[in-house]
CSV table of C-alpha atoms in Angstrom, one decimal:
chain,number,residue,atom,x,y,z
A,1,MET,CA,-35.3,30.5,4.4
A,2,ARG,CA,-33.2,27.1,4.5
A,3,THR,CA,-31.4,28.4,8.0
A,4,ALA,CA,-34.7,29.2,9.3
A,5,LYS,CA,-36.3,25.7,8.9
A,6,THR,CA,-33.2,24.2,10.4
A,7,TRP,CA,-33.5,26.2,13.2
A,8,ALA,CA,-36.9,25.3,13.6
A,9,LEU,CA,-36.1,21.9,13.5
A,10,ALA,CA,-33.5,22.1,16.7
A,11,PRO,CA,-35.9,21.6,19.4
A,12,VAL,CA,-37.0,19.0,17.8
A,13,MET,CA,-33.8,17.2,17.0
A,14,ILE,CA,-32.3,18.2,20.5
A,15,LEU,CA,-35.5,16.2,22.1
A,16,CYS,CA,-34.5,13.2,20.1
A,17,LEU,CA,-31.2,13.4,21.2
A,18,ALA,CA,-32.2,13.2,24.7
A,19,ALA,CA,-34.8,10.9,24.2
A,20,CYS,CA,-32.6,8.4,21.9
A,21,GLY,CA,-29.7,8.5,23.5
A,22,GLY,CA,-27.9,5.0,24.3
A,23,GLU,CA,-30.9,3.4,22.5
A,24,ALA,CA,-29.1,1.2,20.0
A,25,ASP,CA,-31.8,0.3,18.2
A,26,LYS,CA,-33.1,3.9,17.6
A,27,ALA,CA,-29.5,4.9,16.3
A,28,ARG,CA,-29.8,2.2,13.8
A,29,ASP,CA,-33.0,3.6,12.4
A,30,ASN,CA,-31.4,6.9,11.6
A,31,GLY,CA,-31.7,8.5,14.9
A,32,ALA,CA,-30.5,11.9,14.9
A,33,PRO,CA,-26.7,12.1,15.4
A,34,SER,CA,-24.9,14.6,17.2
A,35,SER,CA,-23.9,17.8,15.5
A,36,LYS,CA,-20.5,17.3,17.1
A,37,THR,CA,-17.9,16.3,14.9
A,38,LEU,CA,-15.9,13.1,15.9
A,39,ALA,CA,-13.0,15.5,17.1
A,40,ALA,CA,-15.5,17.6,19.2
A,41,ALA,CA,-16.6,14.6,20.8
A,42,ILE,CA,-13.6,13.2,22.1
A,43,GLY,CA,-12.3,16.7,22.9
A,44,ASP,CA,-15.5,16.5,25.1
A,45,GLU,CA,-14.8,13.6,26.9
A,46,SER,CA,-12.7,13.7,29.9
A,47,ASP,CA,-11.6,10.2,30.1
A,48,LEU,CA,-10.1,10.8,26.3
A,49,ASP,CA,-8.2,13.8,26.9
A,50,THR,CA,-5.0,11.5,26.4
A,51,LEU,CA,-6.1,10.3,23.2
A,52,GLU,CA,-7.2,13.7,22.2
A,53,SER,CA,-3.8,14.9,22.7
A,54,VAL,CA,-2.1,11.9,20.7
A,55,ILE,CA,-4.7,13.3,17.8
A,56,GLN,CA,-3.3,16.5,17.8
A,57,ASN,CA,0.3,15.7,17.9
A,58,ALA,CA,-0.5,13.2,14.9
A,59,GLY,CA,-1.9,16.5,13.0
A,60,LEU,CA,-5.0,14.3,12.4
A,61,SER,CA,-7.7,16.6,14.4
A,62,GLY,CA,-8.6,18.4,10.7
A,63,VAL,CA,-9.7,14.5,9.4
A,64,LEU,CA,-11.8,13.9,12.6
A,65,GLU,CA,-13.5,17.3,11.8
A,66,GLY,CA,-14.0,16.5,8.0
A,67,LYS,CA,-16.2,14.7,6.1
A,68,GLY,CA,-15.7,11.1,7.1
A,69,PRO,CA,-17.3,9.0,8.3
A,70,TYR,CA,-15.1,7.1,10.6
A,71,THR,CA,-15.5,5.2,13.7
A,72,VAL,CA,-12.8,5.8,16.4
A,73,PHE,CA,-12.1,3.1,18.6
A,74,ALA,CA,-11.1,5.4,21.5
A,75,PRO,CA,-8.6,4.0,24.0
A,76,ALA,CA,-9.4,5.7,27.5
A,77,ASN,CA,-6.9,7.8,29.5
A,78,ALA,CA,-5.9,4.7,31.7
A,79,ALA,CA,-5.4,2.4,28.6
A,80,LEU,CA,-3.1,4.8,26.8
A,81,GLY,CA,-1.4,5.1,29.8
A,82,THR,CA,2.8,5.7,29.5
A,83,ALA,CA,2.2,5.4,25.5
A,84,GLY,CA,0.0,8.3,25.6
A,85,THR,CA,2.3,10.5,27.6
A,86,ASP,CA,5.2,9.4,25.5
A,87,LEU,CA,3.7,10.1,22.1
A,88,SER,CA,3.8,14.0,22.3
A,89,GLY,CA,5.9,16.7,20.5
A,90,GLU,CA,7.1,16.3,17.0
A,91,ALA,CA,10.0,13.7,17.4
A,92,MET,CA,7.0,11.4,18.0
A,93,ARG,CA,4.2,12.8,15.7
A,94,ALA,CA,4.8,9.6,13.2
A,95,GLN,CA,4.4,7.3,15.8
A,96,SER,CA,1.3,9.0,17.0
A,97,ALA,CA,-0.2,8.6,13.7
A,98,ALA,CA,0.7,5.2,13.3
A,99,LEU,CA,-1.2,4.3,16.6
A,100,LEU,CA,-4.3,6.1,15.6
A,101,ARG,CA,-4.6,4.6,12.4
A,102,ALA,CA,-4.8,1.1,13.7
A,103,HIS,CA,-7.9,2.4,15.8
A,104,ILE,CA,-10.0,3.9,12.9
A,105,VAL,CA,-12.4,2.2,10.5
A,106,PRO,CA,-14.3,3.4,7.7
A,107,GLY,CA,-17.8,4.2,8.2
A,108,ALA,CA,-20.3,4.8,11.2
A,109,LEU,CA,-20.4,1.8,13.4
A,110,THR,CA,-22.7,1.7,16.3
A,111,ARG,CA,-22.5,-0.7,18.8
A,112,ALA,CA,-25.9,-2.2,17.9
A,113,ASP,CA,-24.4,-2.5,14.3
A,114,ILE,CA,-21.6,-4.3,15.8
A,115,VAL,CA,-23.6,-6.7,18.2
A,116,ALA,CA,-26.1,-7.3,15.3
A,117,ALA,CA,-23.2,-8.5,12.8
A,118,VAL,CA,-21.6,-10.3,15.6
A,119,ASP,CA,-25.1,-12.2,16.3
A,120,GLN,CA,-25.7,-12.8,12.8
A,121,GLY,CA,-22.4,-13.8,11.5
A,122,GLY,CA,-22.8,-17.6,12.7
A,123,GLY,CA,-19.0,-17.8,13.8
A,124,GLY,CA,-19.4,-15.5,16.7
A,125,SER,CA,-16.9,-13.0,15.3
A,126,VAL,CA,-16.9,-10.4,12.5
A,127,GLN,CA,-14.1,-8.5,11.2
A,128,MET,CA,-13.6,-4.8,10.0
A,129,ARG,CA,-10.4,-3.3,8.1
A,130,THR,CA,-8.7,-0.2,10.0
A,131,MET,CA,-6.9,2.7,8.2
A,132,ALA,CA,-3.7,0.9,9.1
A,133,ASP,CA,-4.8,-2.0,6.6
A,134,GLY,CA,-5.1,-4.3,9.5
A,135,LEU,CA,-7.8,-6.4,10.5
A,136,LEU,CA,-9.9,-6.0,13.8
A,137,THR,CA,-12.0,-8.8,15.0
A,138,PHE,CA,-15.0,-8.2,17.3
A,139,SER,CA,-16.8,-10.6,19.4
A,140,LYS,CA,-19.1,-10.9,22.7
A,141,ASP,CA,-18.2,-11.9,25.9
A,142,GLY,CA,-21.5,-11.9,27.7
A,143,ASP,CA,-22.9,-8.3,26.9
A,144,THR,CA,-19.4,-6.9,26.3
A,145,VAL,CA,-18.0,-6.2,22.9
A,146,VAL,CA,-14.3,-7.2,22.7
A,147,VAL,CA,-12.2,-6.5,20.1
A,148,THR,CA,-8.9,-8.2,19.2
A,149,ALA,CA,-6.3,-6.9,16.5
A,150,ALA,CA,-4.3,-9.0,14.3
A,151,ASP,CA,-1.3,-9.0,17.0
A,152,GLY,CA,-3.6,-10.1,19.7
A,153,ALA,CA,-3.9,-7.0,21.3
A,154,THR,CA,-7.6,-6.9,23.1
A,155,ALA,CA,-9.7,-4.3,24.3
A,156,ARG,CA,-13.4,-4.0,25.5
A,157,LEU,CA,-15.9,-1.3,24.7
A,158,THR,CA,-16.9,0.7,27.6
A,159,GLY,CA,-19.0,3.4,28.3
A,160,GLU,CA,-21.3,5.0,26.0
A,161,GLU,CA,-20.7,5.4,22.0
A,162,THR,CA,-21.1,9.3,20.9
A,163,VAL,CA,-22.7,9.1,17.1
A,164,ALA,CA,-21.3,12.4,16.0
A,165,SER,CA,-21.9,14.1,12.7
A,166,ASN,CA,-19.2,12.7,10.9
A,167,GLY,CA,-18.7,9.0,12.4
A,168,VAL,CA,-18.8,7.5,16.0
A,169,VAL,CA,-16.4,7.3,18.8
A,170,GLN,CA,-16.4,3.8,20.8
A,171,PRO,CA,-14.7,4.2,24.0
A,172,MET,CA,-12.9,1.2,25.2
A,173,ASP,CA,-10.5,-0.2,27.9
A,174,GLY,CA,-7.5,-1.1,25.9
A,175,VAL,CA,-4.6,-0.3,22.8
A,176,LEU,CA,-5.2,-2.0,19.7
A,177,VAL,CA,-1.4,-2.5,19.1
A,178,LYS,CA,0.6,-4.8,21.2
A,179,ALA,CA,3.3,-3.2,22.8
A,180,GLY,CA,6.7,-5.0,23.2
B,1,MET,CA,-18.9,8.3,-21.1
B,2,ALA,CA,-16.5,11.0,-20.4
B,3,ILE,CA,-16.5,10.1,-16.4
B,4,SER,CA,-16.0,6.5,-17.0
B,5,GLY,CA,-13.3,7.2,-19.4
B,6,ALA,CA,-11.6,9.3,-17.2
B,7,ALA,CA,-12.1,7.2,-14.4
B,8,MET,CA,-10.0,4.3,-16.0
B,9,ALA,CA,-7.3,6.6,-17.0
B,10,GLN,CA,-6.9,7.7,-13.4
B,11,ASN,CA,-6.3,4.4,-12.3
B,12,GLY,CA,-3.0,4.3,-14.2
B,13,ASN,CA,-1.8,1.3,-13.2
B,14,GLY,CA,-4.2,-0.9,-15.1
B,15,ASN,CA,-4.9,-3.7,-12.9
B,16,GLY,CA,-8.2,-4.5,-11.2
B,17,ARG,CA,-9.9,-5.4,-14.3
B,18,GLY,CA,-10.9,-8.3,-16.2
B,19,ASN,CA,-12.8,-10.0,-13.5
B,20,GLY,CA,-14.4,-12.5,-16.0
B,21,ASN,CA,-17.9,-11.0,-15.5
B,22,GLY,CA,-19.6,-10.9,-18.6
B,23,GLY,CA,-21.7,-7.7,-17.8
B,24,GLY,CA,-18.9,-6.0,-16.3
B,25,ASP,CA,-16.3,-6.7,-19.1
B,26,LYS,CA,-19.2,-5.6,-21.9
B,27,ALA,CA,-19.6,-2.4,-19.9
B,28,GLN,CA,-16.3,-1.7,-20.3
B,29,GLN,CA,-15.8,-2.2,-24.0
B,30,GLU,CA,-19.0,0.1,-24.2
B,31,ARG,CA,-17.4,2.9,-22.1
B,32,GLY,CA,-14.8,3.1,-24.6
B,33,ASN,CA,-12.1,3.1,-22.0
B,34,GLY,CA,-9.2,2.3,-24.4
B,35,ASN,CA,-7.4,5.5,-24.3
B,36,GLY,CA,-4.8,4.4,-21.6
B,37,GLY,CA,-3.9,8.0,-21.5
B,38,GLY,CA,-3.2,8.2,-17.4
B,39,LEU,CA,-3.0,11.5,-16.4
B,40,ALA,CA,-3.6,12.9,-19.7
B,41,ASN,CA,-7.2,12.7,-19.4
B,42,ARG,CA,-7.9,13.7,-15.7
B,43,GLY,CA,-10.2,16.5,-16.4
B,44,GLY,CA,-12.5,14.6,-18.4
B,45,GLY,CA,-14.5,13.5,-15.7
B,46,ASN,CA,-15.6,16.9,-14.4
B,47,ASP,CA,-18.5,17.5,-16.6
B,48,ASN,CA,-22.0,17.5,-15.4
B,49,ARG,CA,-21.4,15.6,-11.9
B,50,GLY,CA,-24.0,18.6,-10.6
B,51,GLY,CA,-26.8,16.5,-12.0
B,52,ASP,CA,-26.5,14.2,-9.4
B,53,LYS,CA,-27.8,16.5,-6.8
B,54,GLY,CA,-31.1,16.3,-5.4
B,55,ARG,CA,-31.9,12.8,-6.8
B,56,GLY,CA,-33.1,11.5,-3.7
B,57,ASN,CA,-34.2,7.9,-3.1
B,58,GLY,CA,-35.0,6.6,-6.6
B,59,ARG,CA,-31.5,5.3,-7.0
B,60,VAL,CA,-32.0,2.1,-5.2
B,61,GLU,CA,-35.0,0.8,-7.4
B,62,ARG,CA,-33.0,2.1,-10.7
B,63,GLN,CA,-30.0,0.1,-9.6
B,64,ALA,CA,-32.1,-3.0,-8.9
B,65,ASP,CA,-33.1,-3.4,-12.4
B,66,ILE,CA,-29.2,-3.2,-13.5
B,67,ARG,CA,-27.5,-5.3,-11.1
B,68,ILE,CA,-29.0,-8.6,-11.7
B,69,PRO,CA,-27.3,-9.1,-14.7
B,70,ASP,CA,-23.8,-7.8,-13.9
B,71,VAL,CA,-23.7,-10.1,-10.7
B,72,ALA,CA,-25.4,-13.2,-12.5
B,73,GLY,CA,-23.8,-12.9,-15.5
B,74,ASP,CA,-27.3,-13.9,-17.2
B,75,MET,CA,-26.6,-13.4,-20.9
B,76,THR,CA,-30.0,-14.4,-22.1
B,77,ARG,CA,-31.2,-11.0,-22.4
B,78,GLY,CA,-28.7,-10.0,-25.3
B,79,GLN,CA,-26.2,-7.7,-25.7
B,80,ASP,CA,-28.3,-4.7,-26.7
B,81,ARG,CA,-30.3,-4.7,-24.0
B,82,ILE,CA,-27.1,-4.8,-21.8
B,83,GLU,CA,-25.4,-2.0,-23.9
B,84,ARG,CA,-28.7,-0.2,-23.1
B,85,ASP,CA,-28.4,-0.4,-19.6
B,86,VAL,CA,-24.8,0.3,-19.5
B,87,ARG,CA,-25.4,3.6,-21.3
B,88,ARG,CA,-28.1,4.3,-18.9
B,89,GLU,CA,-26.1,3.8,-15.7
B,90,VAL,CA,-23.8,6.4,-17.1
B,91,GLN,CA,-26.1,8.5,-17.5
B,92,GLN,CA,-27.3,7.9,-14.1
B,93,ARG,CA,-23.7,8.7,-12.8
B,94,VAL,CA,-23.6,5.3,-10.8
B,95,ALA,CA,-20.2,3.7,-11.2
B,96,ILE,CA,-21.2,-0.1,-11.6
B,97,ASP,CA,-18.6,-1.5,-13.3
B,98,ASN,CA,-15.4,-3.0,-12.2
B,99,GLY,CA,-13.6,0.6,-13.5
B,100,VAL,CA,-14.6,2.4,-10.6
B,101,VAL,CA,-11.6,4.7,-9.4
B,102,VAL,CA,-10.3,4.1,-5.9
B,103,LEU,CA,-7.4,5.4,-4.4
B,104,ARG,CA,-5.4,2.4,-4.1
B,105,ARG,CA,-3.2,0.9,-1.3
B,106,GLU,CA,0.1,-0.4,-2.8
B,107,ALA,CA,0.7,-4.0,-1.8
B,108,ASN,CA,4.0,-3.4,-0.2
B,109,ARG,CA,3.0,-0.1,1.1
B,110,GLY,CA,5.1,2.1,-1.3
B,111,LEU,CA,8.3,0.4,0.1
B,112,VAL,CA,11.1,2.5,-1.8
B,113,ASN,CA,14.3,0.5,-2.5
B,114,GLY,CA,17.8,1.8,-1.1
B,115,CYS,CA,18.1,5.2,1.2
B,116,PRO,CA,16.5,8.2,1.3
B,117,PRO,CA,18.3,11.1,-0.6
B,118,GLY,CA,21.4,12.1,1.1
B,119,LEU,CA,21.8,9.3,3.3
B,120,ALA,CA,24.0,6.3,2.9
B,121,LYS,CA,23.3,2.9,3.5
B,122,ARG,CA,24.5,1.3,6.6
B,123,ASP,CA,24.2,-2.3,8.1
B,124,ASN,CA,20.6,-1.5,9.6
B,125,GLY,CA,19.3,1.5,8.3
B,126,CYS,CA,20.5,4.6,6.7
B,127,LEU,CA,22.7,7.5,7.9
B,128,PRO,CA,24.3,10.6,7.0
B,129,PRO,CA,27.4,10.0,5.3
B,130,GLY,CA,30.7,10.2,7.3
B,131,GLN,CA,28.6,10.2,10.5
B,132,VAL,CA,30.1,7.7,12.9
B,133,ARG,CA,27.4,6.1,14.9
B,134,GLN,CA,26.3,2.6,16.1
B,135,LEU,CA,22.5,2.4,16.6
B,136,GLU,CA,22.2,1.5,20.1
B,137,ARG,CA,18.9,0.5,20.3
B,138,ALA,CA,18.4,1.2,23.9
B,139,GLN,CA,19.3,4.7,23.9
B,140,ASP,CA,17.3,5.6,20.6
B,141,PRO,CA,14.1,7.2,22.3
B,142,TYR,CA,11.9,6.1,19.1
B,143,ASN,CA,12.7,2.3,19.5
B,144,ARG,CA,10.6,2.0,22.3
B,145,TYR,CA,7.8,2.1,20.1
B,146,ASN,CA,9.1,0.4,17.2
B,147,TYR,CA,6.3,-2.2,17.5
B,148,LEU,CA,3.9,0.4,16.2
B,149,TRP,CA,5.4,0.0,12.8
B,150,ARG,CA,4.6,-3.5,12.9
B,151,THR,CA,0.9,-2.4,11.9
B,152,LEU,CA,2.5,-1.8,8.7
B,153,GLY,CA,2.4,-5.8,8.0
B,154,GLY,CA,4.9,-7.6,6.2
B,155,ASP,CA,7.8,-9.6,7.2
B,156,GLY,CA,11.2,-8.1,8.9
B,157,ASP,CA,11.9,-5.5,11.6
B,158,TYR,CA,10.9,-1.8,11.4
B,159,GLN,CA,12.7,1.1,12.8
B,160,TYR,CA,11.9,4.6,12.4
B,161,ARG,CA,14.7,7.5,12.1
B,162,ASP,CA,14.2,11.0,10.9
B,163,GLY,CA,11.0,10.9,9.2
B,164,TYR,CA,11.3,7.6,7.7
B,165,VAL,CA,10.7,4.0,8.6
B,166,TYR,CA,12.9,1.4,7.5
B,167,ARG,CA,12.2,-2.3,7.1
B,168,THR,CA,15.3,-4.6,7.7
B,169,THR,CA,15.5,-8.3,7.7
B,170,PRO,CA,15.9,-9.9,11.1
B,171,GLN,CA,19.7,-10.2,10.4
B,172,GLY,CA,19.6,-6.5,9.9
B,173,GLY,CA,19.6,-6.1,6.2
B,174,LEU,CA,17.9,-3.2,4.7
B,175,LEU,CA,14.8,-4.0,2.7
B,176,GLY,CA,13.7,-0.3,2.0
B,177,TYR,CA,12.4,2.6,3.6
B,178,LEU,CA,8.8,4.1,3.6
B,179,PRO,CA,7.9,7.8,4.1
B,180,VAL,CA,5.5,8.0,6.6
B,181,LEU,CA,2.5,10.2,8.0
B,182,GLY,CA,3.6,12.3,10.9
B,183,GLY,CA,7.4,12.1,9.5
B,184,ILE,CA,8.6,13.1,6.4
B,185,LEU,CA,4.9,13.4,5.6
B,186,SER,CA,4.2,16.4,7.8
B,187,PRO,CA,2.7,19.9,7.3
B,188,GLY,CA,5.7,22.2,5.9
B,189,LYS,CA,7.8,19.3,4.4
B,190,ALA,CA,8.7,19.0,1.0
B,191,TRP,CA,7.0,15.7,-0.9
B,192,PRO,CA,9.6,13.0,-1.0
B,193,ALA,CA,11.0,13.2,-4.7
B,194,GLN,CA,10.9,9.4,-5.0
B,195,TYR,CA,7.7,8.7,-3.2
B,196,GLN,CA,4.7,7.9,-5.9
B,197,TYR,CA,1.2,9.0,-5.2
B,198,GLN,CA,-2.2,9.4,-6.8
B,199,GLN,CA,-4.3,12.3,-7.6
B,200,PRO,CA,-7.7,12.0,-6.3
B,201,PRO,CA,-10.1,11.0,-9.0
B,202,GLN,CA,-12.9,13.8,-9.4
B,203,TYR,CA,-15.8,11.9,-7.5
B,204,LEU,CA,-13.5,11.6,-4.5
B,205,SER,CA,-12.5,15.5,-4.6
B,206,GLN,CA,-16.1,16.2,-4.7
B,207,TYR,CA,-17.1,13.6,-1.9
B,208,TYR,CA,-14.5,14.9,0.4
B,209,GLY,CA,-14.8,18.5,-0.4
B,210,LEU,CA,-11.9,19.2,-2.3
B,211,ASN,CA,-11.5,22.6,-4.3
B,212,ASP,CA,-8.5,21.8,-6.2
B,213,ARG,CA,-7.9,18.0,-6.9
B,214,THR,CA,-4.7,19.0,-8.2
B,215,GLN,CA,-3.3,20.4,-4.8
B,216,TYR,CA,-3.8,16.8,-3.1
B,217,ARG,CA,-2.0,13.7,-3.2
B,218,TYR,CA,-2.6,10.3,-2.2
B,219,ALA,CA,-0.2,7.7,-0.9
B,220,ASP,CA,-0.6,4.6,1.2
B,221,GLY,CA,-4.1,5.3,3.0
B,222,VAL,CA,-3.5,9.1,3.5
B,223,LEU,CA,-4.9,12.0,1.3
B,224,TYR,CA,-2.5,15.0,2.0
B,225,ARG,CA,-2.7,18.7,0.6
B,226,VAL,CA,0.5,19.4,-1.1
B,227,ASP,CA,0.9,22.9,-3.1
B,228,PRO,CA,1.7,21.7,-6.8
B,229,GLN,CA,4.1,24.4,-7.2
B,230,THR,CA,6.4,23.9,-4.2
B,231,SER,CA,5.6,20.3,-3.3
B,232,SER,CA,5.2,21.5,0.6
B,233,ILE,CA,2.9,19.5,2.3
B,234,GLY,CA,-0.1,20.6,4.2
B,235,GLN,CA,-2.8,19.1,6.2
B,236,VAL,CA,-4.0,15.6,5.8
B,237,ALA,CA,-7.5,15.7,4.2
B,238,ALA,CA,-8.7,12.0,4.8
B,239,LEU,CA,-7.5,8.8,6.1
B,240,LEU,CA,-8.8,5.7,3.5
B,241,THR,CA,-8.4,2.1,3.6
B,242,GLY,CA,-7.3,2.0,-0.2
B,243,GLN,CA,-9.0,-1.2,-0.9
B,244,GLN,CA,-10.4,-1.7,-4.2
B,245,PHE,CA,-13.8,-3.6,-4.6
B,246,ASN,CA,-14.9,-4.8,-8.1
B,247,VAL,CA,-18.4,-5.5,-9.3
B,248,GLY,CA,-18.6,-9.1,-9.2
B,249,GLN,CA,-15.8,-10.3,-6.7
B,250,ARG,CA,-16.4,-11.0,-3.2
B,251,LEU,CA,-16.3,-8.4,-0.8
B,252,PRO,CA,-12.9,-8.2,0.9
B,253,ALA,CA,-12.5,-9.3,4.4
B,254,GLY,CA,-13.2,-6.7,6.9
B,255,TYR,CA,-16.7,-5.3,6.1
B,256,ASP,CA,-18.4,-7.6,7.9
B,257,VAL,CA,-20.4,-4.7,9.9
B,258,TYR,CA,-23.2,-2.4,8.6
B,259,ASN,CA,-21.4,1.1,8.4
B,260,VAL,CA,-23.2,3.2,6.2
B,261,PRO,CA,-23.1,6.6,6.8
B,262,TYR,CA,-26.2,7.9,9.1
B,263,ASP,CA,-27.3,10.3,6.1
B,264,TYR,CA,-27.8,7.4,3.8
B,265,ARG,CA,-29.1,4.8,6.3
B,266,ASN,CA,-32.7,4.9,5.1
B,267,GLN,CA,-31.6,4.9,1.7
B,268,TYR,CA,-29.2,2.0,1.9
B,269,ALA,CA,-30.6,-0.5,4.5
B,270,ASP,CA,-29.5,-4.1,5.0
B,271,SER,CA,-32.1,-6.5,3.7
B,272,ALA,CA,-32.3,-10.3,2.7
B,273,GLN,CA,-31.9,-9.2,-0.9
B,274,SER,CA,-29.0,-6.7,-0.6
B,275,GLN,CA,-26.1,-5.6,2.2
B,276,TYR,CA,-24.5,-2.0,2.0
B,277,ARG,CA,-21.2,-1.2,3.4
B,278,TYR,CA,-19.2,2.0,3.3
B,279,ASN,CA,-15.6,2.5,2.4
B,280,ASP,CA,-13.5,5.7,1.3
B,281,GLY,CA,-16.3,7.5,0.1
B,282,TYR,CA,-18.4,5.0,-1.7
B,283,VAL,CA,-21.1,2.4,-0.6
B,284,TYR,CA,-21.0,-1.2,-1.9
B,285,GLN,CA,-24.1,-3.1,-2.4
B,286,VAL,CA,-23.2,-6.8,-1.8
B,287,ASP,CA,-25.3,-10.0,-2.1
B,288,PRO,CA,-25.7,-11.3,1.2
B,289,THR,CA,-25.5,-15.0,0.5
B,290,THR,CA,-22.5,-15.0,-2.1
B,291,GLN,CA,-21.0,-11.7,-0.7
B,292,LEU,CA,-20.2,-10.5,-4.3
B,293,VAL,CA,-20.4,-6.8,-5.0
B,294,GLN,CA,-23.3,-5.9,-7.0
B,295,ALA,CA,-23.1,-2.2,-7.4
B,296,VAL,CA,-20.5,0.6,-6.3
B,297,ILE,CA,-22.7,3.7,-5.1
B,298,GLN,CA,-21.4,7.4,-5.3
B,299,LEU,CA,-22.8,9.2,-2.4
B,300,LEU,CA,-23.2,12.7,-3.9
B,301,THR,CA,-26.9,13.6,-3.4
């Protein structure tokens, strides 16, 4: 019975996803998230292929398929660059995990949530704690959200966020750990 | 009562208490948490958690009755009233005092002194005894990514070798080592004997859907599946911040953005009276003006 009800709702949910996608204020009002997990959402986005391989190498795919929720600040392929290529194989598993932990924060942060917090914060910036126990600082440059790590590494949120079943994927154009 | 008692025992290391909040302290006394039994009481919290299921939206309103004296320290209502409130709170399975069980990240990240077993101390790390090898940074494939370990924080330099991260002074003196996720803490490897861990409390094991919490170990922000017989590490079950929030204390830095899980956004929406923030399986209700934590909410509905 329960299954039947869920299936009956499926077309409505799909309609809502199509209609609500990209409207951040709707997302804030509990718009239906995708049924995809974070791992699947990252896997489906071709510009996050390198990140996907780092996640797999780190052994953290299961976490991103699990309960969560988490928000993954997801460096695009070009942003990961050489590091993304190097962080493969068992010898670099620990480094892969360390990199990822600096890009994951607890809970579901939509871009609208971040913008609202920055706008209401007064100081022009707000902070969130990562799974590496660091602080990410969010600010705005025009309409763009800029993320700055404690070591000064910065990135800008780009593209479309994906609200997954167990969190949110926020694509961006940089890596949140400063190299060198 | 059983849940609260077990919860305090699981905290194990006894800190995070005594924040001077009148209501909170009374709550702890009322709950009779003086057993200090550590692991001995772990099973105690496992009684009727199922009663949480299907409770719906009423929780917010019920909590609103209680959080005011806890936060404001309003002692005009008398002790009996507070005790009744506390009993009711326990019955409602809402953790609201500062005995809430979290998996905590150690201040020094669990840095272990000396060298891992079987390795001998050298100038700037630990190496197998008898091995004559200079650590040539330029040739070490790991060293190019040593910068990643700066995310561990603290002073000094970090180097990774053979599953461990070594922390050294700028002069090369060894400060200690850390077993790290993806290194020695990888599937199929044995849990390092000296590395301390916590077992997840009942609530978090339910939240993360762990079948048997004795098969899980938490250390430094990571919840691992570990075979209790062989200590062999399995998959990573969850990542956590490991941060402690106590009722009556200020929200720690790093929770400025509304991040409540989607399924709970209608129930716990920010308002002029309260803000809600999610961390490690709990939602925290916070006073928007003072940023004091008003209540800790479990998400088992």
